[in-house]
Coordinates of C-alpha atoms and ligand atoms in Angstrom, one line a residue:
M1 CA 14.6 31.5 -10.4
P2 CA 15.9 28.4 -12.6
A3 CA 14.8 24.8 -12.3
S4 CA 17.2 23.5 -10.7
R5 CA 18.6 25.8 -7.9
R6 CA 14.5 26.2 -7.7
G7 CA 15.0 22.0 -6.9
K8 CA 17.5 22.2 -4.9
T9 CA 16.2 25.3 -2.0
A10 CA 12.8 22.6 -2.2
S11 CA 15.2 20.0 -1.4
S12 CA 17.4 21.7 1.5
C13 CA 14.1 22.6 3.0
L14 CA 13.3 19.6 3.6
I15 CA 16.0 18.3 5.2
T16 CA 16.7 20.0 7.5
G17 CA 13.3 19.8 9.1
E18 CA 13.9 15.9 9.4
R19 CA 15.7 13.6 11.9
G20 CA 17.4 10.0 11.4
A21 CA 18.5 11.9 7.2
V22 CA 22.0 9.6 6.6
V23 CA 24.7 11.4 4.7
K24 CA 27.5 10.2 3.3
E25 CA 30.7 11.3 1.3
W26 CA 29.8 10.0 -2.5
G27 CA 33.9 9.4 -3.0
G28 CA 34.2 5.4 -4.2
R29 CA 30.8 4.6 -2.8
Y30 CA 28.3 3.2 -5.0
P31 CA 25.6 6.1 -6.0
V32 CA 21.9 4.7 -5.6
A33 CA 18.6 7.5 -5.9
L34 CA 16.5 6.0 -4.3
G35 CA 12.4 6.6 -4.7
Y36 CA 9.1 6.4 -3.9
P37 CA 7.4 7.4 -7.1
N38 CA 4.9 10.5 -4.9
V39 CA 5.1 13.9 -3.4
Y40 CA 8.0 14.0 0.4
Q41 CA 4.1 13.7 2.6
V42 CA 2.9 9.9 1.6
G43 CA 6.6 9.1 0.7
M44 CA 8.2 10.1 4.5
G45 CA 4.9 7.7 6.3
N46 CA 5.6 4.6 3.9
L47 CA 7.9 1.9 6.0
G48 CA 8.7 -0.2 2.8
F49 CA 10.9 2.9 1.4
L50 CA 11.9 4.0 4.7
S51 CA 13.3 -0.1 5.4
M52 CA 15.2 0.3 2.3
Y53 CA 16.6 3.6 3.0
A54 CA 17.8 2.0 5.6
I55 CA 19.6 -1.2 4.4
L56 CA 21.2 0.2 0.7
N57 CA 22.3 2.8 3.4
A58 CA 24.2 0.0 6.4
H59 CA 25.9 -1.4 3.5
P60 CA 29.2 1.0 4.0
Q61 CA 30.7 1.0 0.2
I62 CA 27.0 1.6 -0.3
V63 CA 25.7 5.6 -0.3
A64 CA 21.8 5.8 -1.5
E65 CA 19.5 9.2 -1.4
R66 CA 16.0 9.3 -2.0
F67 CA 14.2 11.1 -4.1
F68 CA 10.5 12.0 -4.6
L69 CA 7.6 14.0 -7.0
P70 CA 8.3 16.8 -7.6
D71 CA 5.7 18.7 -6.3
G72 CA 5.9 21.9 -8.0
G73 CA 1.8 22.0 -9.4
Q74 CA 2.2 22.6 -13.5
K75 CA 5.5 23.9 -13.3
K76 CA 7.4 20.4 -12.5
P77 CA 11.0 21.2 -11.0
P78 CA 13.5 18.9 -11.8
V79 CA 14.2 15.9 -9.6
L80 CA 17.1 15.8 -7.6
T81 CA 17.6 13.5 -4.4
L82 CA 17.8 15.1 -1.7
E83 CA 20.5 14.6 0.4
S84 CA 23.2 15.5 -1.8
G85 CA 21.0 18.0 -4.4
R86 CA 22.3 15.0 -7.7
P87 CA 20.4 14.7 -10.8
L88 CA 19.6 10.9 -10.9
S89 CA 21.4 10.3 -14.1
A90 CA 24.1 10.7 -11.3
V91 CA 23.9 7.1 -9.4
R92 CA 24.8 4.0 -11.0
L93 CA 21.1 2.3 -9.9
I94 CA 18.1 4.2 -9.3
L95 CA 15.8 2.3 -7.4
F96 CA 12.0 2.4 -7.0
S97 CA 9.7 1.0 -3.8
I98 CA 6.5 1.1 -5.2
S99 CA 3.3 0.9 -3.0
F100 CA 0.5 1.9 -4.8
E101 CA -0.6 1.0 -8.4
R102 CA -1.7 4.6 -9.2
D103 CA 2.1 6.2 -8.1
Y104 CA 3.2 3.8 -11.9
L105 CA 2.6 6.5 -14.5
H106 CA 4.5 9.4 -11.7
V107 CA 7.7 6.7 -11.7
L108 CA 7.2 7.8 -15.6
E109 CA 7.0 11.8 -15.1
I110 CA 10.6 11.3 -12.4
L111 CA 12.3 9.3 -15.4
K112 CA 11.2 12.6 -18.9
Y113 CA 11.7 15.0 -15.4
S114 CA 15.3 13.4 -14.8
G115 CA 16.0 13.4 -19.0
L116 CA 16.6 9.7 -18.8
A117 CA 15.0 7.6 -21.8
L118 CA 11.4 6.3 -20.6
L119 CA 11.8 2.5 -22.2
A120 CA 14.1 0.6 -20.6
D121 CA 16.0 -0.3 -24.1
D122 CA 16.3 2.9 -25.3
R123 CA 18.7 3.5 -22.0
Q124 CA 22.0 4.0 -23.3
P125 CA 24.9 1.0 -21.7
A126 CA 26.0 4.4 -19.2
D127 CA 22.3 5.9 -17.7
P128 CA 21.9 4.2 -15.0
L129 CA 19.7 1.0 -14.2
V130 CA 16.6 1.4 -13.6
M131 CA 14.1 -1.4 -10.4
V132 CA 11.3 -1.4 -9.0
G133 CA 9.8 -3.4 -6.5
G134 CA 7.9 -2.2 -3.1
V135 CA 4.1 -4.5 -2.8
A136 CA 2.8 -3.5 -5.6
T137 CA 5.1 -4.8 -7.6
F138 CA 4.4 -7.9 -6.6
I139 CA 0.2 -7.9 -6.7
N140 CA 1.1 -6.5 -10.7
P141 CA 4.3 -6.3 -12.0
L142 CA 3.3 -5.9 -15.6
P143 CA 2.0 -2.1 -17.1
L144 CA 5.9 -1.0 -15.4
S145 CA 7.8 -3.7 -17.6
F146 CA 8.6 -1.2 -20.8
F147 CA 9.7 1.2 -18.5
A148 CA 12.2 -0.7 -15.8
D149 CA 15.5 -3.2 -16.3
A150 CA 14.8 -5.3 -13.4
F151 CA 11.9 -6.2 -10.5
L152 CA 13.1 -7.1 -7.4
L153 CA 9.4 -8.5 -5.8
G154 CA 9.0 -10.4 -3.4
E155 CA 9.7 -8.5 1.0
G156 CA 13.9 -6.8 0.6
E157 CA 15.2 -7.3 3.8
R158 CA 17.5 -9.9 2.5
Q159 CA 16.8 -9.9 -1.0
V160 CA 18.2 -6.6 -2.4
P161 CA 20.8 -6.5 0.1
Q162 CA 22.6 -10.4 -2.2
V163 CA 21.2 -7.9 -5.4
M164 CA 23.6 -5.4 -4.2
E165 CA 26.4 -8.2 -3.9
L166 CA 26.2 -8.7 -7.3
L167 CA 26.1 -5.2 -8.3
L168 CA 28.9 -4.1 -6.5
A169 CA 31.3 -7.2 -7.6
G170 CA 29.6 -6.3 -11.1
Q171 CA 30.3 -3.0 -11.7
Q172 CA 32.3 -3.7 -14.7
M173 CA 30.9 -5.9 -16.5
K174 CA 28.3 -4.5 -19.5
K175 CA 25.0 -3.9 -18.3
S176 CA 23.0 -7.0 -19.8
E177 CA 25.4 -9.4 -18.6
L178 CA 24.7 -7.3 -15.2
L179 CA 21.4 -8.4 -15.1
L180 CA 21.5 -12.2 -15.6
S181 CA 23.7 -12.2 -13.3
L182 CA 21.0 -10.7 -11.2
S183 CA 18.2 -13.7 -12.2
G184 CA 19.2 -16.5 -9.6
V185 CA 17.8 -13.9 -7.7
P186 CA 15.0 -14.8 -5.4
G187 CA 12.5 -12.7 -6.6
V188 CA 14.1 -10.7 -9.4
Y189 CA 12.4 -11.0 -12.8
L190 CA 13.6 -9.7 -15.3
P191 CA 10.9 -7.9 -17.8
N192 CA 12.7 -7.3 -21.2
S193 CA 13.6 -11.4 -21.9
A194 CA 10.2 -11.5 -20.4
R195 CA 8.5 -9.1 -22.7
K196 CA 9.5 -11.0 -26.1
K197 CA 7.2 -15.0 -24.6
S198 CA 4.3 -15.1 -23.6
V199 CA 2.3 -15.8 -20.6
E200 CA 2.5 -19.1 -20.6
D201 CA 5.7 -19.4 -21.5
C202 CA 7.8 -17.2 -19.0
A203 CA 9.3 -18.8 -16.6
P204 CA 7.7 -19.0 -12.5
V205 CA 9.4 -16.3 -10.4
K206 CA 9.0 -17.8 -7.0
I207 CA 8.1 -14.7 -4.3
P208 CA 10.2 -14.2 -1.3
H209 CA 9.8 -13.7 1.6
C210 CA 11.0 -12.7 5.4
S211 CA 11.0 -15.6 7.4
D212 CA 13.1 -14.5 10.9
L213 CA 10.7 -10.3 11.2
D214 CA 12.5 -10.6 14.7
R215 CA 16.5 -9.6 12.5
F216 CA 15.4 -6.4 11.5
V217 CA 12.1 -4.8 11.9
P218 CA 11.3 -1.9 10.0
T219 CA 10.8 1.2 11.9
S220 CA 11.0 5.5 10.6
V221 CA 14.2 5.6 9.7
V222 CA 13.9 9.3 8.8
T223 CA 10.9 12.2 10.6
T224 CA 10.5 15.0 9.7
A225 CA 8.9 17.7 11.6
G226 CA 5.3 18.4 11.5
F227 CA 5.5 18.4 7.4
A228 CA 5.0 15.1 7.1
S229 CA 2.0 12.7 6.6
P230 CA -0.2 12.6 9.6
L231 CA 2.0 9.0 10.0
S232 CA 4.7 10.1 9.3
A233 CA 4.4 12.4 13.0
S234 CA 4.6 9.8 14.7
Y235 CA 7.6 6.9 15.3
L236 CA 6.3 4.0 13.3
V237 CA 6.9 0.5 14.2
E238 CA 6.2 -2.7 12.3
I239 CA 4.7 -5.3 14.7
N240 CA 3.5 -8.7 12.6
R241 CA 3.2 -8.9 8.6
G242 CA 0.4 -11.0 6.9
C243 CA -2.7 -11.7 8.1
P244 CA -4.2 -14.8 9.1
R245 CA -7.9 -13.7 8.3
G246 CA -7.7 -14.4 5.0
C247 CA -10.8 -11.8 3.7
R248 CA -11.2 -12.8 -0.3
F249 CA -11.2 -10.6 -1.8
C250 CA -7.1 -8.4 0.6
A251 CA -4.3 -8.7 -1.8
A252 CA -2.9 -7.4 1.6
G253 CA -3.4 -10.5 3.4
F254 CA -2.9 -12.3 0.4
V255 CA 0.5 -11.4 -0.8
Y256 CA 2.0 -11.2 2.2
R257 CA 1.9 -15.2 3.9
P258 CA 2.4 -17.1 5.4
F259 CA 1.7 -14.8 8.6
R260 CA 4.2 -13.4 10.7
N261 CA 4.5 -11.6 14.8
R262 CA 7.9 -10.3 16.3
S263 CA 8.9 -10.9 19.8
L264 CA 8.1 -8.2 23.0
P265 CA 12.2 -9.0 23.1
S266 CA 13.1 -7.6 19.4
L267 CA 10.3 -4.4 20.1
Q268 CA 11.1 -3.0 23.7
P269 CA 14.3 -2.0 22.3
I270 CA 12.8 -0.5 19.5
F271 CA 10.8 1.6 21.5
E272 CA 13.2 2.4 24.0
A273 CA 15.9 3.5 21.8
A274 CA 13.7 5.4 19.9
M275 CA 11.2 7.4 23.3
E276 CA 15.7 8.2 24.5
N277 CA 15.6 9.9 21.5
G278 CA 12.4 12.0 21.9
Y279 CA 9.9 10.4 20.3
R280 CA 6.2 10.3 22.1
H281 CA 4.1 8.8 19.2
F282 CA 4.1 5.8 18.2
G283 CA 2.4 4.4 15.5
L284 CA 2.0 0.5 15.1
I285 CA 2.1 -1.3 12.1
G286 CA 0.3 -4.1 10.6
S287 CA -1.6 -5.9 8.2
A288 CA -4.1 -7.7 11.7
L289 CA -2.3 -6.2 14.7
G290 CA -5.4 -7.1 16.8
D291 CA -4.0 -11.3 16.0
Y292 CA -0.3 -9.8 17.3
P293 CA -0.2 -12.2 20.8
H294 CA 1.0 -9.7 22.2
L295 CA -0.5 -7.2 21.9
K296 CA -2.2 -5.8 25.5
E297 CA 1.2 -6.5 26.8
L298 CA 2.8 -4.4 24.3
C299 CA 0.3 -1.2 24.7
S300 CA 0.2 -2.1 28.7
W301 CA 4.3 -1.6 28.6
L302 CA 3.6 1.4 26.0
V303 CA 1.0 2.8 28.7
R304 CA 3.2 2.7 31.8
K305 CA 6.6 4.1 29.7
G306 CA 4.3 7.2 29.7
V307 CA 3.6 7.2 25.7
A308 CA 1.1 8.0 23.3
F309 CA 0.5 5.4 20.6
S310 CA -2.4 4.8 17.9
P311 CA -2.9 1.2 16.3
A312 CA -3.6 -0.1 12.5
S313 CA -7.7 -0.8 11.7
L314 CA -8.0 -3.2 14.2
R315 CA -11.2 -6.3 13.7
V316 CA -14.0 -5.4 15.5
D317 CA -14.0 -9.5 16.9
C318 CA -10.4 -8.6 19.2
L319 CA -12.2 -5.5 20.8
D320 CA -12.8 -5.5 24.6
A321 CA -13.4 -3.2 27.1
E322 CA -9.7 -4.5 28.4
L323 CA -8.4 -3.8 25.5
L324 CA -10.0 -0.9 24.2
E325 CA -9.0 0.9 27.8
L326 CA -4.9 -0.2 27.0
L327 CA -5.8 1.8 24.3
R328 CA -7.4 5.0 25.5
A329 CA -4.4 5.7 27.9
G330 CA -2.2 5.2 25.0
G331 CA -4.4 8.0 23.6
V332 CA -6.4 6.3 20.7
K333 CA -9.5 8.8 20.6
T334 CA -10.0 7.3 16.9
L335 CA -11.3 3.8 16.0
T336 CA -10.9 2.5 12.4
V337 CA -12.6 -1.2 12.2
A338 CA -13.5 -2.3 8.9
P339 CA -17.0 -4.5 8.5
E340 CA -16.7 -3.7 4.3
A341 CA -20.0 -5.0 4.6
G342 CA -23.3 -4.2 5.0
S343 CA -25.1 -7.7 5.5
F344 CA -23.3 -10.5 6.7
R345 CA -24.5 -12.5 3.3
L346 CA -21.5 -10.4 2.3
R347 CA -19.9 -10.1 5.1
K348 CA -19.8 -14.3 4.7
L349 CA -18.7 -14.1 1.1
I350 CA -15.7 -12.8 1.3
H351 CA -14.9 -13.9 4.3
K352 CA -15.0 -11.4 6.5
Q353 CA -16.2 -13.6 9.1
L354 CA -18.2 -11.0 11.8
N355 CA -21.5 -10.9 13.2
E356 CA -23.5 -7.3 13.8
E357 CA -23.7 -8.5 17.0
Q358 CA -19.1 -8.5 17.1
I359 CA -20.0 -5.2 15.6
L360 CA -22.0 -3.7 18.1
T361 CA -20.2 -4.6 21.0
A362 CA -16.9 -3.5 20.0
S363 CA -18.7 -0.1 19.2
R364 CA -20.7 0.1 22.7
L365 CA -17.5 -0.7 24.4
A366 CA -15.2 2.4 22.2
V367 CA -17.4 5.0 23.2
M368 CA -18.3 3.3 26.6
T369 CA -14.3 3.7 27.1
G370 CA -14.0 7.6 26.1
I371 CA -13.4 7.0 22.9
Y372 CA -15.5 8.8 20.2
Q373 CA -14.6 8.7 17.0
L374 CA -15.2 6.0 15.1
K375 CA -13.8 5.2 11.2
L376 CA -15.5 3.0 9.3
Y377 CA -15.0 1.2 6.2
F378 CA -16.8 -0.2 3.4
L379 CA -17.0 -2.0 0.3
M380 CA -19.2 -1.1 -2.9
G381 CA -19.6 -2.9 -6.2
L382 CA -19.1 -6.7 -4.5
P383 CA -20.1 -9.2 -6.6
S384 CA -23.8 -10.4 -6.2
E385 CA -24.2 -6.9 -4.2
T386 CA -27.6 -5.8 -4.0
V387 CA -29.6 -2.6 -3.2
E388 CA -31.0 -4.7 0.2
D389 CA -26.4 -5.0 1.0
L390 CA -27.1 -1.4 0.5
D391 CA -29.7 -0.9 2.2
D392 CA -27.9 -2.4 5.2
I393 CA -24.4 -0.5 5.6
F394 CA -27.4 2.8 6.0
Y395 CA -29.1 0.0 8.8
L396 CA -25.4 -1.4 10.4
V397 CA -24.4 2.7 10.2
S398 CA -27.3 3.9 12.3
K399 CA -27.6 1.4 15.2
I400 CA -23.9 2.0 15.9
R401 CA -24.7 5.3 15.8
K402 CA -27.3 5.7 17.9
I403 CA -24.8 3.4 20.8
M404 CA -23.0 5.8 20.4
L405 CA -25.2 8.3 21.6
D406 CA -27.1 6.3 23.5
H407 CA -23.9 5.1 26.2
R408 CA -21.5 8.7 25.5
Q409 CA -19.8 8.6 28.9
S410 CA -22.9 12.7 29.2
K411 CA -24.3 14.2 26.5
Q412 CA -21.9 16.8 26.2
K413 CA -19.3 14.6 24.7
S414 CA -20.1 14.8 20.8
I415 CA -19.6 11.9 18.7
Q416 CA -18.2 11.1 15.5
L417 CA -18.7 8.6 12.6
T418 CA -17.2 8.4 9.5
V419 CA -17.8 6.6 7.5
S420 CA -16.1 5.3 3.7
I421 CA -16.8 3.3 1.4
N422 CA -14.8 2.4 -1.2
P423 CA -15.0 0.5 -4.6
F424 CA -14.0 -3.6 -4.5
I425 CA -10.2 -3.5 -7.4
P426 CA -10.3 -7.3 -8.0
K427 CA -6.3 -7.8 -7.1
P428 CA -4.9 -10.6 -8.6
H429 CA -3.2 -13.2 -6.3
T430 CA -6.7 -13.3 -4.6
P431 CA -8.7 -15.6 -5.1
M432 CA -11.6 -13.2 -6.7
Q433 CA -8.5 -12.0 -9.5
W434 CA -11.6 -13.3 -11.1
A435 CA -14.1 -11.5 -10.2
A436 CA -16.0 -8.3 -12.2
F437 CA -15.2 -4.7 -10.8
A438 CA -19.1 -3.0 -10.8
G439 CA -18.1 -0.7 -13.8
L440 CA -18.7 3.5 -13.2
K441 CA -21.6 4.2 -13.9
S442 CA -23.1 0.6 -11.2
L443 CA -21.2 3.1 -8.8
Q444 CA -21.6 6.1 -9.8
E445 CA -26.1 5.1 -9.1
K446 CA -25.1 3.0 -6.0
Q447 CA -22.8 6.7 -4.6
Q448 CA -26.1 8.5 -4.9
Y449 CA -27.9 5.9 -3.5
M450 CA -25.8 5.9 0.0
Q451 CA -25.3 9.5 0.0
K452 CA -29.0 10.1 -0.1
L453 CA -29.6 7.4 2.6
L454 CA -26.9 8.9 4.5
R455 CA -25.9 11.9 4.3
P456 CA -29.5 13.5 6.5
L457 CA -27.3 10.9 9.5
G458 CA -26.1 13.7 11.6
N459 CA -22.3 12.8 13.5
V460 CA -21.9 11.2 9.8
K461 CA -19.0 12.2 8.0
L462 CA -19.6 9.8 4.5
E463 CA -16.3 9.8 1.6
M464 CA -17.3 8.1 -1.2
E465 CA -13.7 7.8 -2.9
N466 CA -14.4 9.1 -6.8
P467 CA -15.3 6.3 -9.6
W468 CA -13.7 6.2 -12.0
D469 CA -9.8 6.6 -10.1
A470 CA -11.0 3.7 -9.0
A471 CA -12.4 2.9 -12.3
W472 CA -7.8 3.7 -13.3
Q473 CA -7.3 2.1 -9.8
A474 CA -8.8 -1.6 -12.1
M475 CA -7.3 -1.3 -14.7
L476 CA -3.8 -1.3 -13.8
S477 CA -4.4 -3.8 -11.2
R478 CA -5.6 -6.9 -13.5
G479 CA -3.0 -4.8 -16.3
N480 CA -0.6 -6.4 -18.5
R481 CA 2.1 -5.2 -21.1
D482 CA 0.3 -3.2 -22.7
M483 CA -0.7 -0.8 -19.9
G484 CA 2.8 0.2 -20.5
R485 CA 1.7 1.7 -23.7
L486 CA -1.2 4.1 -22.3
L487 CA 1.4 5.3 -19.7
L488 CA 3.2 6.4 -21.6
A489 CA 0.8 7.6 -24.6
M490 CA -0.3 10.2 -21.3
V491 CA 3.7 11.1 -20.3
E492 CA 4.2 12.2 -24.1
R493 CA 1.0 13.8 -23.7
P494 CA 0.8 15.2 -20.9
Q495 CA -2.1 17.7 -22.3
S496 CA -4.7 15.0 -21.6
P497 CA -4.4 12.3 -18.7
R498 CA -8.0 12.7 -17.7
R499 CA -8.8 12.3 -21.1
L500 CA -7.3 9.7 -21.7
I501 CA -7.8 7.4 -18.9
R502 CA -11.3 7.5 -20.1
E503 CA -11.3 6.3 -23.1
A504 CA -8.9 3.5 -22.4
I505 CA -11.7 3.1 -18.9
K506 CA -14.7 3.1 -21.6
N507 CA -12.7 0.6 -24.4
S508 CA -11.8 -1.5 -20.9
A509 CA -15.3 -3.1 -21.0
S510 CA -13.0 -6.8 -21.2
L511 CA -10.2 -5.5 -18.4
F512 CA -13.4 -4.4 -16.3
A513 CA -15.5 -8.2 -16.9
A514 CA -14.7 -11.3 -14.6
Q515 CA -12.3 -13.8 -15.9
P516 CA -12.0 -17.1 -17.7
L517 CA -11.0 -19.1 -15.5
D518 CA -9.1 -21.5 -17.6
I519 CA -6.7 -18.7 -19.5
P520 CA -4.5 -18.5 -16.8
L521 CA -3.7 -14.9 -16.1
P522 CA -0.9 -12.2 -17.4
W523 CA 0.7 -12.1 -13.7
S524 CA -0.2 -15.7 -13.0
F525 CA 4.5 -16.3 -13.0
M526 CA 4.3 -15.5 -10.0
Q527 CA 4.2 -18.3 -7.2
H528 CA 3.3 -16.8 -4.4
H529 CA 3.1 -18.5 -0.9
T530 CA -0.8 -19.9 -1.8
S531 CA -1.0 -21.5 -5.3
A532 CA -3.2 -20.1 -8.1
E533 CA -5.0 -23.7 -8.1
T534 CA -5.9 -23.3 -4.4
L535 CA -6.8 -19.0 -4.8
L536 CA -9.1 -21.2 -8.0
H537 CA -10.7 -23.1 -5.4
M538 CA -11.2 -20.7 -2.8
Y539 CA -12.7 -18.3 -4.8
Q540 CA -15.1 -21.1 -6.7
Q541 CA -16.8 -22.4 -3.1
L542 CA -17.6 -17.7 -3.0
G543 CA -20.4 -19.4 -5.5
P544 CA -22.8 -16.5 -6.7
C545 CA -19.1 -14.8 -7.5
S546 CA -18.2 -17.3 -10.1
Ligands
SF4_1 S1 -9.0 -7.4 5.3 FE1 -7.3 -7.2 7.3 S2 -8.5 -9.1 8.3 FE2 -8.4 -9.9 5.9 S3 -7.6 -10.5 5.5 FE3 -6.5 -8.4 4.9 S4 -5.9 -7.3 7.3 FE4 -6.3 -9.9 7.6

């Protein structure tokens, strides 16, 4: 079968299993291809991406169609839009929504499979504009600087409609003039003009945030039957955004500041409409759901409605018997909590202010309520981490395991403890952006150590991220514009991307080391809610890190 037909067949198979897809006639409308640079199953569980789809298609003059990274093994089919099966070269604007840095490479691959020039400077006036947004870019967009015509940095609810109005009005303008006309929109960053400047000379870009969450509620506007990710099997609703806690390593906690909550009256009609459409399972989305002031009220309302729901991760200090009972009644079988470190010393250092008693109490209450599966997240490779800190992960897991075994309602009930230990990645715009990445050798040794400790424990499943993958993520997180050269080489020599990554990782000691405090970081032109001075002050307060 020819490649183009193979691509069309795959697209039509996907869309026939969907609910909520928008199929518009193109005639006279401004066509946008909205892409998630990973496979369909991953993209369809992403609320940011789905929100953009809703926002764009709400405009009568715009037709927005989705595309994803083709999932064709070595033989990649061409990238076509899902709704009408057109190639990306047929639209006026290609807009990527990116949540994870590791998908940066996929942006280049998609452009390549679409027959478009990778470098923005090489694209012709008739080619579509290429714009990039999503949380990964408002953490650090720089590795994609050579490839994007514009970045849309920040929360897009108000910004994207403003950009679209300018694009609609400027259809007869030259590309360079059109891009310049966007520069007044908050959060728009034009990498072409910035490329010629040093970090110090880049004009500051203030990152916009949505001030009134009640005006727009991100939900699963398109759902898929039985094919996509576990997340997209539920109807997702964003409850709140940001987090008031300020753990020093957490990018979500800083780039989504200030912490904002939706009112219950704005959420209930959304749930009710979805229930009327037959949805019976809801995913409650928010980085700080436990801090949502109406959480119990919302959960008990959902229980009374007879639907199931599952929350994103919850802080143990927000869990009490009443909330756990509501979660159980809502069908929650697994509780996800993130102590992040085994020792109180390290938890205190990163401002994850939880004591052991709180963690153990929450575990006991959960199992007494009838929730027998717990997922625990830990970080490895935090600055100043010692073998004793790793031992403390083992002791904490052992104590939780014993509590779960001792307090289950009957000996016949089996328990499952999943322990996920992931390398610490220093993230831009957090106080720990200056801290060192632990490095491959150290992480490999620590992983072996943890495997020896935890593998013998029954009922405990251990998950650990490959240190090479973590190192690659660390490079992309703190990379500057030059990282684009490596991405380009990887796409141009696709036979050896792993070898290129491994070579680059070996040559990136300075990127992994603690960063000097007196030199502006490459992304310092971006102004988030927390100033660079405040971040530095927080970092210096950490003591052993700095
Ligand atoms: S780790 Fe969790 S509690 Fe801490 S700032 Fe991030 S979202 Fe908030």
